[in-house]
JSON list of C-alpha atoms in Angstrom, two decimals:
[
{"chain": "A", "resi": 75, "resn": "MET", "atom": "CA", "xyz": [47.54, 134.06, 96.32]},
{"chain": "A", "resi": 76, "resn": "SER", "atom": "CA", "xyz": [48.75, 136.60, 93.82]},
{"chain": "A", "resi": 77, "resn": "SER", "atom": "CA", "xyz": [47.17, 136.81, 90.42]},
{"chain": "A", "resi": 78, "resn": "THR", "atom": "CA", "xyz": [49.11, 136.03, 87.29]},
{"chain": "A", "resi": 79, "resn": "PRO", "atom": "CA", "xyz": [50.06, 138.95, 85.00]},
{"chain": "A", "resi": 80, "resn": "GLU", "atom": "CA", "xyz": [47.73, 137.50, 82.35]},
{"chain": "A", "resi": 81, "resn": "SER", "atom": "CA", "xyz": [44.69, 137.49, 84.63]},
{"chain": "A", "resi": 82, "resn": "LYS", "atom": "CA", "xyz": [45.51, 140.95, 85.94]},
{"chain": "A", "resi": 83, "resn": "SER", "atom": "CA", "xyz": [45.68, 142.45, 82.46]},
{"chain": "A", "resi": 84, "resn": "SER", "atom": "CA", "xyz": [42.43, 140.79, 81.41]},
{"chain": "A", "resi": 85, "resn": "VAL", "atom": "CA", "xyz": [40.75, 142.23, 84.50]},
{"chain": "A", "resi": 86, "resn": "LEU", "atom": "CA", "xyz": [41.94, 145.72, 83.60]},
{"chain": "A", "resi": 87, "resn": "LYS", "atom": "CA", "xyz": [40.89, 145.36, 79.93]},
{"chain": "A", "resi": 88, "resn": "SER", "atom": "CA", "xyz": [37.42, 144.18, 80.87]},
{"chain": "A", "resi": 89, "resn": "ASP", "atom": "CA", "xyz": [34.67, 146.08, 79.06]},
{"chain": "A", "resi": 90, "resn": "ASN", "atom": "CA", "xyz": [31.94, 144.78, 81.36]},
{"chain": "A", "resi": 91, "resn": "LYS", "atom": "CA", "xyz": [29.20, 147.08, 82.58]},
{"chain": "A", "resi": 92, "resn": "LYS", "atom": "CA", "xyz": [29.85, 148.61, 85.94]},
{"chain": "A", "resi": 93, "resn": "ALA", "atom": "CA", "xyz": [27.60, 147.81, 88.84]},
{"chain": "A", "resi": 94, "resn": "PRO", "atom": "CA", "xyz": [26.06, 150.69, 90.77]},
{"chain": "A", "resi": 95, "resn": "VAL", "atom": "CA", "xyz": [28.57, 152.29, 93.13]},
{"chain": "A", "resi": 96, "resn": "SER", "atom": "CA", "xyz": [27.68, 151.87, 96.78]},
{"chain": "A", "resi": 97, "resn": "ALA", "atom": "CA", "xyz": [29.22, 153.64, 99.74]},
{"chain": "A", "resi": 98, "resn": "SER", "atom": "CA", "xyz": [29.68, 150.49, 101.82]},
{"chain": "A", "resi": 99, "resn": "MET", "atom": "CA", "xyz": [31.16, 147.16, 100.86]},
{"chain": "A", "resi": 100, "resn": "PRO", "atom": "CA", "xyz": [28.43, 144.76, 99.71]},
{"chain": "A", "resi": 101, "resn": "GLU", "atom": "CA", "xyz": [28.03, 141.58, 101.77]},
{"chain": "A", "resi": 102, "resn": "HIS", "atom": "CA", "xyz": [27.00, 139.61, 98.67]},
{"chain": "A", "resi": 103, "resn": "ILE", "atom": "CA", "xyz": [27.08, 139.81, 94.88]},
{"chain": "A", "resi": 104, "resn": "SER", "atom": "CA", "xyz": [24.07, 138.42, 93.03]},
{"chain": "A", "resi": 105, "resn": "LEU", "atom": "CA", "xyz": [25.43, 135.94, 90.50]},
{"chain": "A", "resi": 106, "resn": "ASP", "atom": "CA", "xyz": [22.01, 135.73, 88.84]},
{"chain": "A", "resi": 107, "resn": "LYS", "atom": "CA", "xyz": [22.29, 139.44, 88.03]},
{"chain": "A", "resi": 108, "resn": "TRP", "atom": "CA", "xyz": [26.03, 140.02, 87.51]},
{"chain": "A", "resi": 109, "resn": "ALA", "atom": "CA", "xyz": [27.73, 136.72, 86.52]},
{"chain": "A", "resi": 110, "resn": "ASP", "atom": "CA", "xyz": [27.35, 137.34, 82.78]},
{"chain": "A", "resi": 111, "resn": "SER", "atom": "CA", "xyz": [27.62, 141.12, 82.57]},
{"chain": "A", "resi": 112, "resn": "GLY", "atom": "CA", "xyz": [30.36, 141.52, 85.19]},
{"chain": "A", "resi": 113, "resn": "TYR", "atom": "CA", "xyz": [30.51, 143.48, 88.42]},
{"chain": "A", "resi": 114, "resn": "GLU", "atom": "CA", "xyz": [32.95, 146.09, 89.71]},
{"chain": "A", "resi": 115, "resn": "TRP", "atom": "CA", "xyz": [33.24, 147.65, 93.15]},
{"chain": "A", "resi": 116, "resn": "ALA", "atom": "CA", "xyz": [35.85, 149.90, 94.72]},
{"chain": "A", "resi": 117, "resn": "GLY", "atom": "CA", "xyz": [35.96, 151.63, 98.06]},
{"chain": "A", "resi": 118, "resn": "GLU", "atom": "CA", "xyz": [37.48, 151.95, 101.51]},
{"chain": "A", "resi": 119, "resn": "VAL", "atom": "CA", "xyz": [36.68, 149.48, 104.27]},
{"chain": "A", "resi": 120, "resn": "SER", "atom": "CA", "xyz": [37.54, 149.62, 107.95]},
{"chain": "A", "resi": 121, "resn": "PRO", "atom": "CA", "xyz": [39.32, 146.43, 109.11]},
{"chain": "A", "resi": 122, "resn": "ASN", "atom": "CA", "xyz": [37.01, 146.52, 112.15]},
{"chain": "A", "resi": 123, "resn": "SER", "atom": "CA", "xyz": [34.02, 145.86, 109.86]},
{"chain": "A", "resi": 124, "resn": "PHE", "atom": "CA", "xyz": [35.22, 142.27, 109.30]},
{"chain": "A", "resi": 125, "resn": "LYS", "atom": "CA", "xyz": [33.94, 140.31, 112.33]},
{"chain": "A", "resi": 126, "resn": "ARG", "atom": "CA", "xyz": [36.54, 137.53, 112.43]},
{"chain": "A", "resi": 127, "resn": "LEU", "atom": "CA", "xyz": [39.43, 139.88, 111.61]},
{"chain": "A", "resi": 128, "resn": "ASN", "atom": "CA", "xyz": [38.26, 142.38, 114.25]},
{"chain": "A", "resi": 129, "resn": "ALA", "atom": "CA", "xyz": [38.81, 139.76, 116.97]},
{"chain": "A", "resi": 130, "resn": "THR", "atom": "CA", "xyz": [42.56, 139.67, 116.12]},
{"chain": "A", "resi": 131, "resn": "LEU", "atom": "CA", "xyz": [43.16, 143.45, 115.91]},
{"chain": "A", "resi": 132, "resn": "THR", "atom": "CA", "xyz": [44.91, 145.41, 118.65]},
{"chain": "A", "resi": 133, "resn": "THR", "atom": "CA", "xyz": [42.92, 148.12, 120.41]},
{"chain": "A", "resi": 134, "resn": "GLU", "atom": "CA", "xyz": [46.09, 150.10, 121.20]},
{"chain": "A", "resi": 135, "resn": "ARG", "atom": "CA", "xyz": [46.38, 151.60, 117.70]},
{"chain": "A", "resi": 136, "resn": "GLU", "atom": "CA", "xyz": [43.77, 153.11, 115.42]},
{"chain": "A", "resi": 137, "resn": "GLN", "atom": "CA", "xyz": [43.13, 150.99, 112.34]},
{"chain": "A", "resi": 138, "resn": "SER", "atom": "CA", "xyz": [43.23, 152.83, 109.03]},
{"chain": "A", "resi": 139, "resn": "ASN", "atom": "CA", "xyz": [40.88, 151.97, 106.17]},
{"chain": "A", "resi": 140, "resn": "THR", "atom": "CA", "xyz": [41.86, 149.42, 103.54]},
{"chain": "A", "resi": 141, "resn": "GLN", "atom": "CA", "xyz": [41.39, 150.27, 99.85]},
{"chain": "A", "resi": 142, "resn": "ILE", "atom": "CA", "xyz": [39.66, 147.49, 97.94]},
{"chain": "A", "resi": 143, "resn": "SER", "atom": "CA", "xyz": [38.86, 147.26, 94.24]},
{"chain": "A", "resi": 144, "resn": "ALA", "atom": "CA", "xyz": [37.06, 144.17, 92.98]},
{"chain": "A", "resi": 145, "resn": "ASN", "atom": "CA", "xyz": [35.97, 142.77, 89.65]},
{"chain": "A", "resi": 146, "resn": "LEU", "atom": "CA", "xyz": [33.74, 139.79, 88.91]},
{"chain": "A", "resi": 147, "resn": "TYR", "atom": "CA", "xyz": [34.34, 138.65, 85.34]},
{"chain": "A", "resi": 148, "resn": "ARG", "atom": "CA", "xyz": [34.15, 135.61, 83.07]},
{"chain": "A", "resi": 149, "resn": "ARG", "atom": "CA", "xyz": [37.12, 134.25, 81.09]},
{"chain": "A", "resi": 150, "resn": "ASN", "atom": "CA", "xyz": [37.19, 130.97, 79.12]},
{"chain": "A", "resi": 151, "resn": "ASN", "atom": "CA", "xyz": [33.69, 130.23, 80.43]},
{"chain": "A", "resi": 152, "resn": "VAL", "atom": "CA", "xyz": [34.95, 130.38, 84.03]},
{"chain": "A", "resi": 153, "resn": "LEU", "atom": "CA", "xyz": [33.76, 132.99, 86.51]},
{"chain": "A", "resi": 154, "resn": "HIS", "atom": "CA", "xyz": [36.53, 134.85, 88.39]},
{"chain": "A", "resi": 155, "resn": "LEU", "atom": "CA", "xyz": [36.59, 137.16, 91.38]},
{"chain": "A", "resi": 156, "resn": "ALA", "atom": "CA", "xyz": [39.64, 139.41, 91.26]},
{"chain": "A", "resi": 157, "resn": "PHE", "atom": "CA", "xyz": [40.40, 142.02, 93.88]},
{"chain": "A", "resi": 158, "resn": "THR", "atom": "CA", "xyz": [43.23, 144.22, 95.06]},
{"chain": "A", "resi": 159, "resn": "LEU", "atom": "CA", "xyz": [43.85, 145.14, 98.68]},
{"chain": "A", "resi": 160, "resn": "ASP", "atom": "CA", "xyz": [45.90, 148.17, 99.67]},
{"chain": "A", "resi": 161, "resn": "GLY", "atom": "CA", "xyz": [46.29, 148.76, 103.39]},
{"chain": "A", "resi": 162, "resn": "GLU", "atom": "CA", "xyz": [47.56, 147.46, 106.70]},
{"chain": "A", "resi": 163, "resn": "VAL", "atom": "CA", "xyz": [46.32, 146.28, 110.07]},
{"chain": "A", "resi": 164, "resn": "TRP", "atom": "CA", "xyz": [47.68, 146.52, 113.59]},
{"chain": "A", "resi": 165, "resn": "LEU", "atom": "CA", "xyz": [47.87, 143.27, 115.55]},
{"chain": "A", "resi": 166, "resn": "THR", "atom": "CA", "xyz": [49.51, 142.40, 118.89]},
{"chain": "A", "resi": 167, "resn": "CYS", "atom": "CA", "xyz": [53.05, 140.99, 118.86]},
{"chain": "A", "resi": 168, "resn": "GLN", "atom": "CA", "xyz": [52.94, 137.63, 120.64]},
{"chain": "A", "resi": 169, "resn": "ARG", "atom": "CA", "xyz": [56.42, 138.18, 122.09]},
{"chain": "A", "resi": 170, "resn": "CYS", "atom": "CA", "xyz": [56.48, 141.75, 123.47]},
{"chain": "A", "resi": 171, "resn": "LEU", "atom": "CA", "xyz": [52.68, 142.37, 123.48]},
{"chain": "A", "resi": 172, "resn": "GLN", "atom": "CA", "xyz": [53.13, 145.69, 121.63]},
{"chain": "A", "resi": 173, "resn": "PRO", "atom": "CA", "xyz": [51.31, 146.62, 118.39]},
{"chain": "A", "resi": 174, "resn": "ILE", "atom": "CA", "xyz": [52.79, 145.23, 115.17]},
{"chain": "A", "resi": 175, "resn": "ASN", "atom": "CA", "xyz": [51.96, 146.49, 111.68]},
{"chain": "A", "resi": 176, "resn": "ILE", "atom": "CA", "xyz": [51.02, 143.90, 109.03]},
{"chain": "A", "resi": 177, "resn": "ASP", "atom": "CA", "xyz": [50.81, 144.90, 105.35]},
{"chain": "A", "resi": 178, "resn": "LEU", "atom": "CA", "xyz": [47.74, 143.52, 103.53]},
{"chain": "A", "resi": 179, "resn": "SER", "atom": "CA", "xyz": [48.55, 144.88, 100.07]},
{"chain": "A", "resi": 180, "resn": "ASP", "atom": "CA", "xyz": [48.23, 142.20, 97.40]},
{"chain": "A", "resi": 181, "resn": "ASP", "atom": "CA", "xyz": [46.34, 141.12, 94.26]},
{"chain": "A", "resi": 182, "resn": "TYR", "atom": "CA", "xyz": [44.00, 138.14, 94.27]},
{"chain": "A", "resi": 183, "resn": "ASP", "atom": "CA", "xyz": [42.26, 136.24, 91.48]},
{"chain": "A", "resi": 184, "resn": "ILE", "atom": "CA", "xyz": [40.03, 133.32, 92.41]},
{"chain": "A", "resi": 185, "resn": "ALA", "atom": "CA", "xyz": [38.28, 131.11, 89.87]},
{"chain": "A", "resi": 186, "resn": "LEU", "atom": "CA", "xyz": [34.70, 130.32, 90.93]},
{"chain": "A", "resi": 187, "resn": "LEU", "atom": "CA", "xyz": [33.93, 126.89, 89.51]},
{"chain": "A", "resi": 188, "resn": "GLU", "atom": "CA", "xyz": [30.44, 125.48, 89.06]},
{"chain": "A", "resi": 189, "resn": "ASN", "atom": "CA", "xyz": [31.70, 121.91, 89.63]},
{"chain": "A", "resi": 190, "resn": "ASP", "atom": "CA", "xyz": [34.87, 119.78, 89.79]},
{"chain": "A", "resi": 191, "resn": "SER", "atom": "CA", "xyz": [34.85, 119.18, 86.03]},
{"chain": "A", "resi": 192, "resn": "GLN", "atom": "CA", "xyz": [35.80, 122.84, 85.47]},
{"chain": "A", "resi": 193, "resn": "VAL", "atom": "CA", "xyz": [39.14, 122.39, 87.27]},
{"chain": "A", "resi": 194, "resn": "ARG", "atom": "CA", "xyz": [40.70, 121.41, 83.93]},
{"chain": "A", "resi": 195, "resn": "LEU", "atom": "CA", "xyz": [39.79, 124.89, 82.57]},
{"chain": "A", "resi": 196, "resn": "VAL", "atom": "CA", "xyz": [42.12, 126.70, 84.99]},
{"chain": "A", "resi": 197, "resn": "ASN", "atom": "CA", "xyz": [45.90, 126.44, 85.19]},
{"chain": "A", "resi": 198, "resn": "GLU", "atom": "CA", "xyz": [47.62, 124.69, 88.11]},
{"chain": "A", "resi": 199, "resn": "GLU", "atom": "CA", "xyz": [48.69, 127.91, 89.87]},
{"chain": "A", "resi": 200, "resn": "GLN", "atom": "CA", "xyz": [45.18, 129.37, 89.79]},
{"chain": "A", "resi": 201, "resn": "ASP", "atom": "CA", "xyz": [43.36, 129.55, 93.11]},
{"chain": "A", "resi": 202, "resn": "TYR", "atom": "CA", "xyz": [39.81, 128.27, 92.81]},
{"chain": "A", "resi": 203, "resn": "LEU", "atom": "CA", "xyz": [36.69, 127.59, 94.84]},
{"chain": "A", "resi": 204, "resn": "ILE", "atom": "CA", "xyz": [33.70, 125.40, 94.05]},
{"chain": "A", "resi": 205, "resn": "LEU", "atom": "CA", "xyz": [30.59, 127.62, 94.16]},
{"chain": "A", "resi": 206, "resn": "ASP", "atom": "CA", "xyz": [28.42, 124.99, 95.89]},
{"chain": "A", "resi": 207, "resn": "GLU", "atom": "CA", "xyz": [30.89, 124.94, 98.80]},
{"chain": "A", "resi": 208, "resn": "VAL", "atom": "CA", "xyz": [31.07, 128.73, 99.02]},
{"chain": "A", "resi": 209, "resn": "ILE", "atom": "CA", "xyz": [27.38, 129.61, 98.68]},
{"chain": "A", "resi": 210, "resn": "THR", "atom": "CA", "xyz": [25.78, 128.25, 101.83]},
{"chain": "A", "resi": 211, "resn": "GLU", "atom": "CA", "xyz": [22.86, 130.66, 102.31]},
{"chain": "A", "resi": 212, "resn": "LYS", "atom": "CA", "xyz": [19.53, 129.48, 100.96]},
{"chain": "A", "resi": 213, "resn": "SER", "atom": "CA", "xyz": [17.81, 132.27, 99.07]},
{"chain": "A", "resi": 214, "resn": "PRO", "atom": "CA", "xyz": [15.81, 132.72, 95.84]},
{"chain": "A", "resi": 215, "resn": "GLU", "atom": "CA", "xyz": [18.88, 134.16, 94.09]},
{"chain": "A", "resi": 216, "resn": "THR", "atom": "CA", "xyz": [22.47, 132.89, 94.00]},
{"chain": "A", "resi": 217, "resn": "LEU", "atom": "CA", "xyz": [24.46, 135.18, 96.31]},
{"chain": "A", "resi": 218, "resn": "LEU", "atom": "CA", "xyz": [28.26, 135.09, 96.33]},
{"chain": "A", "resi": 219, "resn": "PRO", "atom": "CA", "xyz": [29.49, 135.95, 99.87]},
{"chain": "A", "resi": 220, "resn": "PHE", "atom": "CA", "xyz": [31.82, 138.70, 98.61]},
{"chain": "A", "resi": 221, "resn": "LYS", "atom": "CA", "xyz": [32.76, 140.28, 101.95]},
{"chain": "A", "resi": 222, "resn": "LYS", "atom": "CA", "xyz": [33.39, 136.87, 103.55]},
{"chain": "A", "resi": 223, "resn": "LEU", "atom": "CA", "xyz": [35.69, 135.80, 100.68]},
{"chain": "A", "resi": 224, "resn": "VAL", "atom": "CA", "xyz": [37.74, 138.99, 101.00]},
{"chain": "A", "resi": 225, "resn": "GLU", "atom": "CA", "xyz": [37.97, 138.47, 104.77]},
{"chain": "A", "resi": 226, "resn": "ASP", "atom": "CA", "xyz": [39.07, 134.84, 104.23]},
{"chain": "A", "resi": 227, "resn": "GLU", "atom": "CA", "xyz": [41.98, 136.05, 102.10]},
{"chain": "A", "resi": 228, "resn": "ILE", "atom": "CA", "xyz": [42.97, 138.69, 104.68]},
{"chain": "A", "resi": 229, "resn": "LEU", "atom": "CA", "xyz": [42.93, 136.06, 107.45]},
{"chain": "A", "resi": 230, "resn": "LEU", "atom": "CA", "xyz": [45.14, 133.78, 105.33]},
{"chain": "A", "resi": 231, "resn": "LYS", "atom": "CA", "xyz": [47.59, 136.65, 104.76]},
{"chain": "A", "resi": 232, "resn": "ILE", "atom": "CA", "xyz": [48.09, 137.69, 108.39]},
{"chain": "A", "resi": 233, "resn": "PRO", "atom": "CA", "xyz": [50.37, 135.52, 110.58]},
{"chain": "A", "resi": 234, "resn": "MET", "atom": "CA", "xyz": [48.70, 133.36, 113.24]},
{"chain": "A", "resi": 235, "resn": "ALA", "atom": "CA", "xyz": [51.26, 134.49, 115.84]},
{"chain": "A", "resi": 236, "resn": "PRO", "atom": "CA", "xyz": [52.66, 137.86, 114.72]},
{"chain": "A", "resi": 237, "resn": "LYS", "atom": "CA", "xyz": [56.09, 138.77, 116.13]},
{"chain": "A", "resi": 238, "resn": "HIS", "atom": "CA", "xyz": [58.48, 141.68, 115.64]},
{"chain": "A", "resi": 239, "resn": "ASP", "atom": "CA", "xyz": [61.85, 140.64, 114.20]},
{"chain": "A", "resi": 240, "resn": "ASP", "atom": "CA", "xyz": [63.76, 142.28, 117.06]},
{"chain": "A", "resi": 241, "resn": "CYS", "atom": "CA", "xyz": [61.89, 142.37, 120.33]},
{"chain": "A", "resi": 242, "resn": "GLU", "atom": "CA", "xyz": [62.11, 140.60, 123.67]},
{"chain": "A", "resi": 243, "resn": "MET", "atom": "CA", "xyz": [59.48, 138.69, 125.53]},
{"chain": "A", "resi": 244, "resn": "THR", "atom": "CA", "xyz": [57.67, 140.82, 128.05]},
{"chain": "A", "resi": 245, "resn": "VAL", "atom": "CA", "xyz": [57.84, 139.60, 131.63]},
{"chain": "A", "resi": 246, "resn": "GLU", "atom": "CA", "xyz": [55.61, 141.28, 134.15]},
{"chain": "A", "resi": 247, "resn": "GLN", "atom": "CA", "xyz": [56.23, 140.92, 137.88]},
{"chain": "A", "resi": 248, "resn": "PHE", "atom": "CA", "xyz": [53.57, 141.72, 140.40]},
{"chain": "A", "resi": 249, "resn": "GLY", "atom": "CA", "xyz": [54.86, 142.46, 143.92]},
{"chain": "A", "resi": 250, "resn": "GLU", "atom": "CA", "xyz": [58.13, 141.35, 145.38]},
{"chain": "A", "resi": 251, "resn": "ILE", "atom": "CA", "xyz": [59.37, 137.83, 145.16]},
{"chain": "A", "resi": 252, "resn": "PRO", "atom": "CA", "xyz": [59.82, 136.72, 148.80]},
{"chain": "A", "resi": 253, "resn": "GLU", "atom": "CA", "xyz": [63.31, 135.61, 149.73]},
{"chain": "A", "resi": 254, "resn": "GLU", "atom": "CA", "xyz": [63.38, 132.05, 150.93]},
{"chain": "A", "resi": 255, "resn": "GLU", "atom": "CA", "xyz": [64.40, 131.70, 154.54]},
{"chain": "A", "resi": 256, "resn": "GLU", "atom": "CA", "xyz": [67.07, 129.17, 155.24]},
{"chain": "A", "resi": 257, "resn": "THR", "atom": "CA", "xyz": [65.36, 126.23, 156.82]},
{"chain": "A", "resi": 258, "resn": "GLU", "atom": "CA", "xyz": [67.12, 123.72, 158.94]},
{"chain": "A", "resi": 259, "resn": "ASN", "atom": "CA", "xyz": [67.68, 120.37, 157.36]},
{"chain": "A", "resi": 260, "resn": "PRO", "atom": "CA", "xyz": [65.21, 117.96, 159.07]},
{"chain": "A", "resi": 261, "resn": "PHE", "atom": "CA", "xyz": [67.79, 115.18, 158.90]},
{"chain": "A", "resi": 262, "resn": "ALA", "atom": "CA", "xyz": [70.37, 117.27, 160.79]},
{"chain": "A", "resi": 263, "resn": "ALA", "atom": "CA", "xyz": [68.39, 116.71, 163.99]},
{"chain": "A", "resi": 264, "resn": "LEU", "atom": "CA", "xyz": [68.42, 112.96, 163.35]},
{"chain": "A", "resi": 265, "resn": "ALA", "atom": "CA", "xyz": [72.17, 112.99, 162.80]},
{"chain": "A", "resi": 266, "resn": "SER", "atom": "CA", "xyz": [72.74, 114.76, 166.12]},
{"chain": "A", "resi": 267, "resn": "LEU", "atom": "CA", "xyz": [70.46, 112.18, 167.88]},
{"chain": "A", "resi": 268, "resn": "LYS", "atom": "CA", "xyz": [72.36, 109.33, 166.26]},
{"chain": "A", "resi": 269, "resn": "GLY", "atom": "CA", "xyz": [75.59, 110.53, 167.86]},
{"chain": "A", "resi": 270, "resn": "LYS", "atom": "CA", "xyz": [73.95, 110.57, 171.28]},
{"chain": "A", "resi": 271, "resn": "LEU", "atom": "CA", "xyz": [72.61, 107.01, 171.15]}
]
């Protein structure tokens, strides 16, 4: 879900007011407060801080922080959430069960539409979400689930079954495999009886 060069340049040229800088990644962005004036946030986030992503991470390697810069802006009367990820995560290879490094670095630009009628305002390649489907929490103000949306994109980027290009399946053996003793054929006894009758 990479952004187009046009959307990227408009994000960078944005003259919107900056939101207050916070040390930790905000869970939500208040659309009532920031939808018209714009919102910017940049910082480092530990991959372990994303609950669903954390369940897929290996514990055998230390996870390094991911750099995130985000911008909520309006273009052609459509609200957009653009963000850039720069970092990597360690998962477990499903073939050899050793840690595998997955690069997360990418640019994203998602149109946040108020309803289906706004689909015509974005080009065909543009990723979009309908706000009513994204905002599920009931609260006095309209809160965009910023951290959840970023985590959704990370989960879409990582492979469901990560595998190294050149590794072999791990086979673990516990104890010795007992050698089978040669057993006498039960029909051999019948054959010898047959000859005697």
